Coordinates of C-alpha atoms and ligand atoms in Angstrom, one line a residue:
Chain A
M1 CA 62.1 17.5 122.4
L2 CA 59.9 16.8 124.1
E3 CA 59.9 17.4 128.1
V4 CA 57.4 15.6 130.7
K5 CA 58.5 16.7 134.4
N6 CA 56.9 16.1 137.9
L7 CA 53.7 14.7 136.1
I8 CA 51.3 13.4 138.7
V9 CA 48.1 12.2 137.2
N10 CA 45.1 10.7 139.8
Y11 CA 41.8 9.7 138.5
G12 CA 39.7 10.0 142.1
Y13 CA 41.5 8.8 144.3
I14 CA 43.8 5.8 142.7
S15 CA 46.5 7.8 141.7
A16 CA 48.2 6.8 137.9
L17 CA 51.0 9.2 138.2
R18 CA 53.3 9.3 140.6
G19 CA 55.2 12.4 139.0
I20 CA 57.1 10.7 136.1
D21 CA 60.2 12.9 134.3
F22 CA 61.2 11.8 131.1
E23 CA 62.2 13.3 127.5
V24 CA 62.1 12.3 123.7
N25 CA 65.1 13.9 121.6
K26 CA 64.5 15.1 118.0
G27 CA 64.3 11.8 115.9
E28 CA 65.0 9.5 118.3
I29 CA 62.4 6.1 118.6
I30 CA 61.8 6.0 123.0
T31 CA 59.4 3.4 124.0
L32 CA 57.3 3.1 127.4
I33 CA 57.1 -0.2 128.8
G34 CA 55.1 -1.3 131.6
G35 CA 51.9 -3.8 132.5
N36 CA 49.2 -3.8 132.3
G37 CA 47.7 -0.5 134.7
A38 CA 51.5 0.8 135.2
G39 CA 49.9 4.2 133.6
K40 CA 50.5 4.5 130.5
T41 CA 48.5 5.0 128.6
T42 CA 47.6 8.1 130.9
T43 CA 51.3 9.5 129.8
L44 CA 49.6 10.3 126.6
M45 CA 45.8 11.3 127.7
S46 CA 47.3 14.2 129.9
I47 CA 50.5 15.2 127.1
S48 CA 47.7 15.3 124.8
N49 CA 45.0 16.7 127.7
L50 CA 42.7 14.5 127.5
V51 CA 43.0 14.3 131.7
P52 CA 43.6 16.1 134.0
K53 CA 47.1 16.9 135.3
T54 CA 47.5 17.6 139.0
D55 CA 50.8 18.2 138.9
G56 CA 53.6 18.7 136.7
T57 CA 55.3 20.4 133.2
I58 CA 55.3 19.7 129.4
I59 CA 57.5 20.7 127.3
F60 CA 57.1 20.6 123.9
E61 CA 59.7 22.9 121.3
D62 CA 60.5 25.1 124.2
K63 CA 57.1 26.1 124.6
D64 CA 54.8 25.2 127.9
I65 CA 51.9 23.1 126.4
T66 CA 51.0 21.4 129.9
H67 CA 47.2 23.7 130.1
L68 CA 47.3 24.2 126.3
P69 CA 43.6 22.6 125.1
A70 CA 43.3 19.1 123.1
H71 CA 43.3 20.5 119.6
K72 CA 45.6 23.0 120.3
V73 CA 48.4 20.4 122.0
V74 CA 47.8 18.1 118.7
M75 CA 48.9 21.8 116.4
Q76 CA 51.8 21.7 118.0
G77 CA 52.8 19.5 115.5
I78 CA 52.2 16.2 117.9
S79 CA 50.2 13.5 116.6
H80 CA 48.0 11.0 119.3
V81 CA 47.4 7.5 118.5
P82 CA 44.8 6.4 120.6
E83 CA 44.5 2.6 122.4
G84 CA 41.9 1.1 121.0
R85 CA 42.6 2.7 117.4
K86 CA 39.5 5.2 118.2
I87 CA 38.7 4.9 114.5
F88 CA 35.8 6.7 113.3
P89 CA 33.4 3.7 112.2
A90 CA 30.9 5.4 110.6
L91 CA 33.8 7.9 108.3
S92 CA 34.9 6.3 105.2
V93 CA 38.4 5.6 105.0
R94 CA 38.5 8.3 103.0
E95 CA 37.3 10.2 105.7
N96 CA 39.4 8.9 107.6
L97 CA 41.7 10.2 106.7
I98 CA 41.0 13.6 106.0
T99 CA 40.1 13.8 109.8
G100 CA 44.1 12.8 110.7
T101 CA 44.6 17.2 108.5
F102 CA 43.1 18.4 110.6
G103 CA 45.5 19.4 113.2
N104 CA 48.0 21.7 110.5
K105 CA 46.5 24.2 109.5
K106 CA 49.1 25.1 106.9
M107 CA 48.8 21.5 104.9
T108 CA 47.1 22.7 101.3
K109 CA 44.1 20.2 99.1
K110 CA 47.8 19.4 97.1
D111 CA 49.4 18.3 100.3
I112 CA 47.2 16.6 102.6
S113 CA 46.9 14.3 97.9
D114 CA 50.0 13.4 98.1
N115 CA 49.8 12.9 102.0
L116 CA 46.5 10.7 101.0
E117 CA 48.2 9.1 98.1
K118 CA 51.4 8.6 100.1
M119 CA 49.6 6.5 102.5
F120 CA 47.8 3.7 100.2
V121 CA 51.4 3.1 99.7
L122 CA 52.6 2.2 102.7
F123 CA 49.0 0.5 103.3
P124 CA 48.2 -0.8 100.2
R125 CA 44.6 -2.3 102.0
L126 CA 43.1 1.2 102.8
K127 CA 43.9 2.0 98.8
E128 CA 41.4 -0.9 98.3
R129 CA 38.8 0.0 100.9
V130 CA 38.8 3.2 100.2
N131 CA 35.4 4.1 100.4
Q132 CA 34.3 1.9 102.9
G133 CA 33.1 2.9 106.0
G134 CA 35.8 2.9 109.2
G135 CA 34.4 -0.1 111.5
T136 CA 33.8 -2.4 108.8
L137 CA 37.5 -3.4 108.6
S138 CA 39.3 -6.2 110.2
G139 CA 41.5 -5.4 113.7
G140 CA 44.6 -5.2 111.8
E141 CA 43.1 -3.2 108.9
Q142 CA 41.9 -0.7 112.0
Q143 CA 45.2 -0.3 112.7
M144 CA 46.7 0.8 109.9
L145 CA 43.8 3.4 109.3
A146 CA 44.9 4.9 113.0
I147 CA 48.1 4.9 111.8
A148 CA 47.7 6.7 108.7
R149 CA 45.5 9.0 110.1
G150 CA 48.2 10.1 112.9
L151 CA 50.3 10.4 109.9
M152 CA 48.3 12.5 107.1
M153 CA 49.4 15.6 109.3
N154 CA 53.4 14.9 109.1
P155 CA 53.4 15.6 112.6
D156 CA 57.0 16.3 114.3
L157 CA 56.1 13.9 117.0
I158 CA 54.1 10.6 116.9
M159 CA 52.9 9.2 119.9
L160 CA 51.7 5.3 119.4
D161 CA 50.1 3.8 121.9
E162 CA 49.6 -0.4 121.9
P163 CA 49.8 -0.1 117.9
S164 CA 50.8 -3.5 118.6
L165 CA 47.6 -4.5 120.6
G166 CA 45.1 -7.6 119.5
L167 CA 47.2 -8.5 116.7
A168 CA 48.5 -11.2 114.7
P169 CA 52.2 -11.3 114.9
I170 CA 52.5 -11.5 111.2
I171 CA 51.0 -7.8 111.4
V172 CA 53.1 -7.0 114.6
E173 CA 56.2 -7.5 112.6
E174 CA 55.0 -5.2 110.1
I175 CA 53.9 -2.8 111.8
F176 CA 57.4 -2.5 113.6
E177 CA 58.8 -1.9 110.4
L178 CA 56.4 0.5 109.4
I179 CA 57.7 2.4 113.0
L180 CA 61.2 2.3 111.7
R181 CA 60.7 3.5 108.6
I182 CA 58.5 6.2 109.6
K183 CA 61.8 7.1 111.9
E184 CA 64.2 7.0 108.6
E185 CA 61.0 10.3 107.2
G186 CA 62.6 12.8 110.2
M187 CA 59.8 11.8 112.2
T188 CA 60.2 11.2 115.9
V189 CA 57.8 8.7 117.8
L190 CA 57.3 7.9 121.4
L191 CA 56.4 4.7 121.4
I192 CA 53.8 2.3 124.1
E193 CA 54.0 -1.4 124.2
Q194 CA 53.3 -4.3 125.9
N195 CA 55.5 -6.2 123.9
A196 CA 58.2 -4.9 125.6
A197 CA 60.5 -7.0 123.6
M198 CA 59.6 -6.0 120.4
A199 CA 59.4 -2.7 121.1
L200 CA 62.9 -2.5 122.9
Q201 CA 64.5 -4.1 119.9
I202 CA 63.4 -0.7 117.4
A203 CA 63.3 2.0 120.4
D204 CA 66.8 4.5 120.8
R205 CA 66.1 4.8 124.2
G206 CA 63.0 3.4 126.6
Y207 CA 61.5 3.5 130.4
V208 CA 60.5 1.7 132.4
L209 CA 56.9 2.4 133.9
E210 CA 55.6 0.5 137.1
T211 CA 52.7 1.7 138.8
G212 CA 52.7 4.8 137.3
N213 CA 56.3 5.5 138.8
I214 CA 59.8 6.0 136.0
I215 CA 61.4 2.4 137.6
M216 CA 64.6 2.2 135.2
S217 CA 65.7 4.3 131.9
G218 CA 68.0 2.9 129.5
T219 CA 68.6 2.7 125.7
G220 CA 67.3 -0.5 124.0
K221 CA 70.2 -2.7 124.4
E222 CA 70.8 -2.2 128.1
L223 CA 67.1 -2.2 129.6
I224 CA 67.3 -5.4 127.0
N225 CA 69.8 -7.2 128.4
D226 CA 68.4 -5.8 131.7
E227 CA 68.2 -9.3 134.6
R228 CA 65.0 -7.6 136.2
V229 CA 64.0 -6.4 132.7
R230 CA 63.5 -10.0 131.0
R231 CA 62.3 -11.3 134.6
S232 CA 59.8 -8.9 134.1
Y233 CA 59.0 -8.3 130.7
L234 CA 60.4 -11.1 128.3
G235 CA 59.3 -13.9 130.4
D236 CA 63.0 -15.3 130.9
Chain B
M1 CA -11.4 10.8 96.4
D2 CA -10.6 13.9 95.1
Y3 CA -11.2 14.6 99.3
Y4 CA -8.6 11.7 100.2
L5 CA -6.1 13.2 97.3
M6 CA -6.1 16.9 99.2
Q7 CA -6.0 14.8 102.8
L8 CA -2.7 13.4 101.6
V9 CA -0.7 16.6 100.4
N10 CA -1.5 18.6 103.3
G11 CA -0.2 15.8 104.6
L12 CA 3.3 16.3 103.2
S13 CA 3.6 19.7 103.1
Q14 CA 2.8 19.4 106.4
G15 CA 4.8 16.4 106.7
A16 CA 7.6 18.9 105.0
I17 CA 7.9 20.8 108.0
Y18 CA 7.4 18.5 110.2
A19 CA 10.8 16.8 108.7
L20 CA 12.5 20.0 108.3
M21 CA 11.8 20.6 112.2
A22 CA 13.0 16.9 113.0
I23 CA 15.8 17.7 111.0
G24 CA 17.5 19.8 112.7
Y25 CA 16.0 17.8 115.6
A26 CA 18.7 14.2 114.7
T27 CA 21.2 17.1 114.0
I28 CA 21.3 18.3 117.5
V29 CA 21.6 14.7 118.9
G30 CA 23.4 13.2 116.4
V31 CA 26.1 16.2 117.3
V32 CA 25.5 17.2 121.4
G33 CA 25.4 13.0 122.1
M34 CA 22.3 14.3 123.9
V35 CA 18.6 14.0 124.1
T36 CA 17.4 18.0 123.6
F37 CA 13.4 19.2 125.2
T38 CA 14.0 22.7 124.2
H39 CA 13.6 22.5 120.1
G40 CA 10.2 23.4 121.3
E41 CA 10.5 26.6 122.4
V42 CA 13.3 26.8 119.2
I43 CA 10.8 26.3 116.9
M44 CA 8.7 29.0 118.2
I45 CA 11.2 31.7 118.6
G46 CA 12.0 31.4 115.2
A47 CA 8.2 31.5 114.8
Y48 CA 7.7 35.0 116.5
A49 CA 11.4 36.6 114.5
A50 CA 9.5 36.3 111.0
F51 CA 6.6 37.4 112.3
Y52 CA 8.1 40.6 113.8
A53 CA 10.3 40.7 110.9
F54 CA 6.7 40.5 108.8
S55 CA 5.2 43.5 110.8
F56 CA 8.7 46.3 111.3
F57 CA 9.9 45.3 108.2
A58 CA 8.7 43.8 105.6
E59 CA 6.7 40.9 104.5
N60 CA 9.7 39.1 102.5
L61 CA 9.9 35.4 103.0
F62 CA 13.4 35.4 102.0
L63 CA 13.5 38.4 104.7
G64 CA 12.1 35.9 107.2
I65 CA 14.1 32.4 106.7
I66 CA 16.6 34.5 107.7
T67 CA 15.5 35.6 111.0
S68 CA 14.1 32.6 111.7
F69 CA 17.5 31.7 111.4
A70 CA 19.9 33.4 113.1
A71 CA 16.7 33.7 116.1
S72 CA 17.1 30.3 116.6
W73 CA 20.2 30.0 116.7
L74 CA 21.3 33.2 119.1
L75 CA 18.7 30.4 121.0
G76 CA 21.2 27.5 120.3
I77 CA 24.4 29.8 121.9
V78 CA 22.5 30.0 125.2
I79 CA 21.1 26.6 124.8
Y80 CA 24.5 25.1 124.7
K81 CA 26.5 27.9 127.1
V82 CA 23.5 26.6 129.3
C83 CA 22.7 22.7 128.6
Y84 CA 25.5 21.1 127.8
E85 CA 28.3 23.4 127.3
R86 CA 29.7 22.0 131.3
F87 CA 27.4 18.5 131.5
F88 CA 29.4 16.6 128.8
D89 CA 30.9 14.3 131.7
S90 CA 27.9 14.2 134.0
P91 CA 25.2 12.0 133.6
R92 CA 23.2 12.0 131.1
H93 CA 20.2 13.3 133.1
I94 CA 22.0 16.6 133.8
P95 CA 21.2 18.3 130.9
L96 CA 17.9 16.6 129.6
I97 CA 16.5 18.3 132.5
C98 CA 18.2 21.1 132.3
T99 CA 16.3 21.7 128.7
I100 CA 13.4 20.6 130.4
G101 CA 13.5 23.4 132.2
F102 CA 15.4 25.8 129.7
S103 CA 12.2 25.4 127.6
M104 CA 9.9 25.8 130.2
L105 CA 11.1 29.5 130.7
I106 CA 11.3 29.9 127.5
K107 CA 7.8 29.6 127.3
N108 CA 7.0 31.4 130.4
L109 CA 8.9 34.7 129.0
A110 CA 7.4 34.4 125.7
Q111 CA 3.8 34.6 127.2
I112 CA 5.2 38.3 128.8
V113 CA 7.5 39.5 126.1
F114 CA 5.0 38.2 122.7
G115 CA 1.8 38.4 124.6
P116 CA 0.0 35.6 125.8
N117 CA -2.4 35.3 122.5
M118 CA -2.6 33.8 119.7
K119 CA -1.7 36.0 117.1
A120 CA -2.2 36.5 113.1
M121 CA 1.0 35.1 111.0
P122 CA 1.4 38.0 108.1
Q123 CA 1.5 36.2 104.9
P124 CA 4.7 37.4 102.8
I125 CA 3.1 35.8 99.9
D126 CA -0.3 35.6 98.2
L127 CA -2.6 32.5 98.6
G128 CA -2.4 31.3 94.5
F129 CA -4.2 27.5 94.1
I130 CA -3.5 25.2 91.5
N131 CA -4.8 22.2 89.6
V132 CA -2.2 19.4 89.1
L133 CA -4.3 16.1 88.1
G134 CA -6.5 17.0 89.6
V135 CA -5.8 17.8 93.1
R136 CA -6.2 21.4 94.3
I137 CA -2.6 22.2 95.8
N138 CA -2.0 25.8 96.3
T139 CA 1.0 27.9 96.6
I140 CA 2.2 28.0 99.8
Q141 CA 1.9 24.6 100.5
I142 CA 4.6 24.2 97.2
L143 CA 6.9 26.5 98.5
I144 CA 6.6 25.6 102.3
I145 CA 7.9 21.9 99.6
V146 CA 10.6 23.6 97.7
I147 CA 12.3 25.4 101.4
V148 CA 12.5 21.7 103.4
I149 CA 14.1 20.8 100.4
S150 CA 16.6 23.0 98.7
L151 CA 17.7 23.2 102.0
S152 CA 17.7 19.1 103.7
T153 CA 19.6 19.0 100.2
I154 CA 21.9 22.2 101.0
L155 CA 22.5 19.6 105.0
Y156 CA 23.2 17.0 103.0
I157 CA 25.7 19.3 100.4
V158 CA 27.8 20.2 103.7
N159 CA 27.3 17.5 105.7
S160 CA 28.5 14.8 103.2
K161 CA 31.4 16.8 101.0
T162 CA 32.9 19.7 102.9
R163 CA 35.9 19.2 105.6
W164 CA 32.8 21.2 107.6
G165 CA 30.9 17.9 107.5
I166 CA 33.6 15.6 108.0
Q167 CA 33.9 17.5 111.3
L168 CA 30.6 17.6 112.1
R169 CA 30.3 13.6 111.5
A170 CA 33.4 12.7 113.2
V171 CA 32.2 15.1 116.7
S172 CA 28.9 13.6 116.9
Q173 CA 30.6 10.3 116.6
D174 CA 33.6 10.7 119.1
K175 CA 34.1 13.8 120.6
K176 CA 37.7 12.2 122.2
A177 CA 39.0 11.0 119.0
S178 CA 38.0 14.2 117.7
A179 CA 39.8 16.4 120.2
L180 CA 43.2 14.5 118.7
M181 CA 42.3 15.3 115.3
G182 CA 42.9 18.2 116.3
I183 CA 39.2 19.3 116.2
N184 CA 37.9 22.0 118.5
V185 CA 35.5 19.6 119.7
Q186 CA 33.2 22.3 121.6
R187 CA 33.7 24.2 119.1
T188 CA 31.9 21.9 116.6
T189 CA 29.5 20.8 118.7
M190 CA 28.2 24.6 119.5
I191 CA 27.9 25.4 115.9
G192 CA 26.0 21.9 115.0
N193 CA 23.6 22.3 117.4
C194 CA 23.4 26.3 116.2
I195 CA 22.7 24.5 112.6
G196 CA 19.6 21.6 114.0
C197 CA 18.5 25.2 116.3
G198 CA 18.4 26.9 112.7
L199 CA 16.5 24.7 110.3
G200 CA 13.8 25.1 113.5
G201 CA 13.4 28.7 113.6
V202 CA 12.6 27.9 109.5
A203 CA 10.4 25.5 109.9
G204 CA 8.6 27.0 113.4
M205 CA 8.4 30.6 110.7
L206 CA 6.5 27.7 107.8
L207 CA 4.4 26.5 110.0
A208 CA 2.9 30.3 111.1
I209 CA 1.8 30.6 107.7
Y210 CA 0.6 27.5 107.3
Y211 CA -1.9 28.0 110.3
Q212 CA -1.6 31.4 109.4
S213 CA -1.4 32.2 113.8
I214 CA 1.0 32.4 116.0
L215 CA 0.9 31.8 119.7
P216 CA 4.1 31.1 122.4
T217 CA 2.4 27.8 123.5
M218 CA 3.0 26.4 120.1
G219 CA 6.7 25.0 120.8
G220 CA 6.1 22.2 123.1
V221 CA 3.5 19.3 120.8
L222 CA 5.8 20.8 118.1
G223 CA 9.3 19.7 119.4
L224 CA 7.6 16.0 121.1
K225 CA 6.6 15.7 117.2
S226 CA 10.6 16.5 116.5
F227 CA 11.9 14.0 119.2
I228 CA 8.3 11.4 117.9
S229 CA 9.7 12.1 113.8
S230 CA 13.4 11.4 114.9
V231 CA 12.9 8.1 117.2
L232 CA 11.8 6.8 113.7
G233 CA 15.7 7.0 113.2
G234 CA 17.0 5.9 116.5
L235 CA 17.3 9.8 116.8
T236 CA 20.4 10.9 115.2
N237 CA 20.2 9.3 111.8
I238 CA 18.5 12.5 109.8
P239 CA 17.4 10.7 106.2
A240 CA 15.1 8.8 108.3
A241 CA 14.3 11.8 110.7
A242 CA 13.1 13.4 107.6
L243 CA 10.7 10.3 106.8
G244 CA 9.5 10.0 110.2
G245 CA 8.6 13.8 109.4
I246 CA 6.5 13.0 106.7
L247 CA 4.8 9.7 107.9
I248 CA 3.8 11.5 110.7
G249 CA 2.3 14.8 108.4
V250 CA 0.2 12.1 106.1
T251 CA -1.0 10.0 109.1
E252 CA -2.5 13.1 111.0
N253 CA -4.3 14.5 107.8
L254 CA -5.6 11.1 106.4
G255 CA -6.5 10.6 110.4
T256 CA -8.7 13.6 110.4
A257 CA -10.1 12.9 107.3
F258 CA -11.0 9.5 108.1
L259 CA -11.9 10.2 111.9
S260 CA -11.9 13.4 113.1
N261 CA -9.9 16.7 113.5
S262 CA -10.4 16.7 117.0
Y263 CA -7.9 13.7 117.4
R264 CA -4.5 15.3 115.5
D265 CA -2.2 15.0 117.3
V266 CA -3.5 11.4 119.2
F267 CA -1.6 10.0 115.7
A268 CA 2.1 11.2 116.5
F269 CA 2.1 8.9 119.4
V270 CA 0.5 6.1 118.3
F271 CA 2.5 6.7 115.2
L272 CA 5.5 6.9 118.8
V273 CA 4.4 4.1 120.1
L274 CA 4.0 1.1 117.4
V275 CA 7.2 2.3 116.6
L276 CA 8.1 1.4 119.8
I277 CA 6.4 -1.5 119.8
I278 CA 7.4 -2.5 116.3
K279 CA 11.6 -1.1 116.0
P280 CA 13.1 0.1 119.7
E281 CA 15.8 0.8 117.6
G282 CA 13.8 2.1 114.7
I283 CA 15.0 1.9 111.4
S284 CA 18.6 2.7 111.7
K285 CA 20.8 1.6 114.1
K286 CA 22.4 4.3 115.9
V287 CA 25.9 4.7 115.0
G288 CA 28.7 6.3 117.4
G289 CA 26.6 9.5 119.7
R290 CA 28.2 9.3 122.6
P291 CA 32.0 8.6 123.4
Ligands
ADP1 N1 39.2 6.9 133.4 C1 39.8 5.9 134.0 N2 39.4 5.9 135.6 C2 39.5 5.6 136.6 N3 40.6 5.5 137.1 C3 42.0 5.2 135.6 C4 40.8 5.8 134.8 N4 41.9 5.0 133.3 C5 43.4 4.1 133.7 N5 42.6 4.4 134.9 C6 43.6 3.6 136.5 O1 45.2 4.1 135.9 C7 45.8 3.7 136.2 C8 47.2 3.4 134.9 O2 46.7 3.3 133.7 P1 46.2 3.1 132.4 O3 47.0 4.6 132.3 O4 45.7 2.2 131.3 O5 47.7 2.1 132.4 P2 48.2 1.3 130.8 O6 47.5 1.7 130.2 O7 49.8 1.6 131.4 O8 47.4 -0.8 130.6 C9 45.6 2.1 136.4 O9 45.1 1.7 137.6 C10 43.6 2.1 135.9 O10 43.0 1.4 136.4
MG2 MG1 47.0 1.8 128.2

């Protein structure tokens, strides 16, 4: 479904990605794990074309999307829930959710209101705050809103950048359960996490990113049991 | 007493024009995320567009509104292409200086093309007077207030009730996140800029009708007054900018009533200094802006 080939990204003199290759198949949960500064966010940002690539090719559903402008990448069916949530603070919760539908021109008014209802079932707390400004929500609620907003367009692929960052353990559990539910609905998930233990438990396959290189890949189980992964990322 | 009441009415109608300029200004700064110093020239071009429409076609108010809005909209496209489009990732002072330079260019071109002298503005409606509770209000003042209120209401409805308005506000708050939502950020920013310019253009027409005259250099002080009105709302808050415009209009007119007409423009600047001293961030906090 998504194929990333020889992706190289430099920020000035800093090389953030040094030629990574990976692929995501339909219906999978793929996770990209790695420490702070490994290049995880950069990977997603360059797929979405918000940072310029030095080299590399991105293929999505057999289409070369390497040079599409950011908003057109979204229109291919790729939803990107960015690091740090990036919800619109001065839009209400409902308006924030509606911005999530701009990426899918085929949605009708009815599809949109159906999806709103669906999100309110999935996230009852958002329903209570539907007319509140996005900026007034707590961190956990903002993350819920960011994920819900990403789901509103019925994406084929949803890319989540550290959805568990800075959240209480109980909310982290909730979010990971939700990701499993998203998969059951037939969506494909590309999950980026520093919380490697949780991510590998739910992932079909994973890649380990270190200073801009993919140093290891395998199924979630393989990686969880790997000696090096355990030492570096699971704190054993 | 009646004299002061009349000055208050004058202040309110002039303030309504300032409010429209300021609404345009705040719309621009909100969506572009950068301060502009071309707004005065945008206002002037709107006034001249109406001037030529009145002179060559018909002295029809509706035609004037459409022409001034359209002309300033087109100028908005040029400003966007020249001053903003390639500078979103540059330091803020670059587009700022660019708008200053561009404003000088337009001002001087206007003097060549339109002629440097003041001209009489054709009047699309007959001047009449109505007595309200002993205060004489003229029809142009009523017209100005009606037009400004209608345009602001339309803008409010578009902004708060339509999908397009949500898109515009999203882009004003966070351009990167907006791109991730599938919004064409460049196009939305340009159209938002053009709407703000168009409103400025209509304000220019109204001001020329109000003063019955038109001048290529009229923009300078008007651009500054738009800026000053918007400072009250942290540059991007539209209702606060409108309030700022009305306050400046009223202060100017009451000020001239109590003191002298030669101090007219001083009041706006005193107002700016006071706002900056008392409430440097404006009466409302700026939300979002440039990512
Ligand atoms: N905007 C930027 N400008 C310069 N360097 C950056 C920028 N963003 C990230 N980097 C650098 O690129 C590397 C990868 O960063 P990032 O992709 O954010 O890592 P991660 O998400 O895995 O923590 C880091 O060394 C970081 O300092
Ligand atoms: Mg990151």
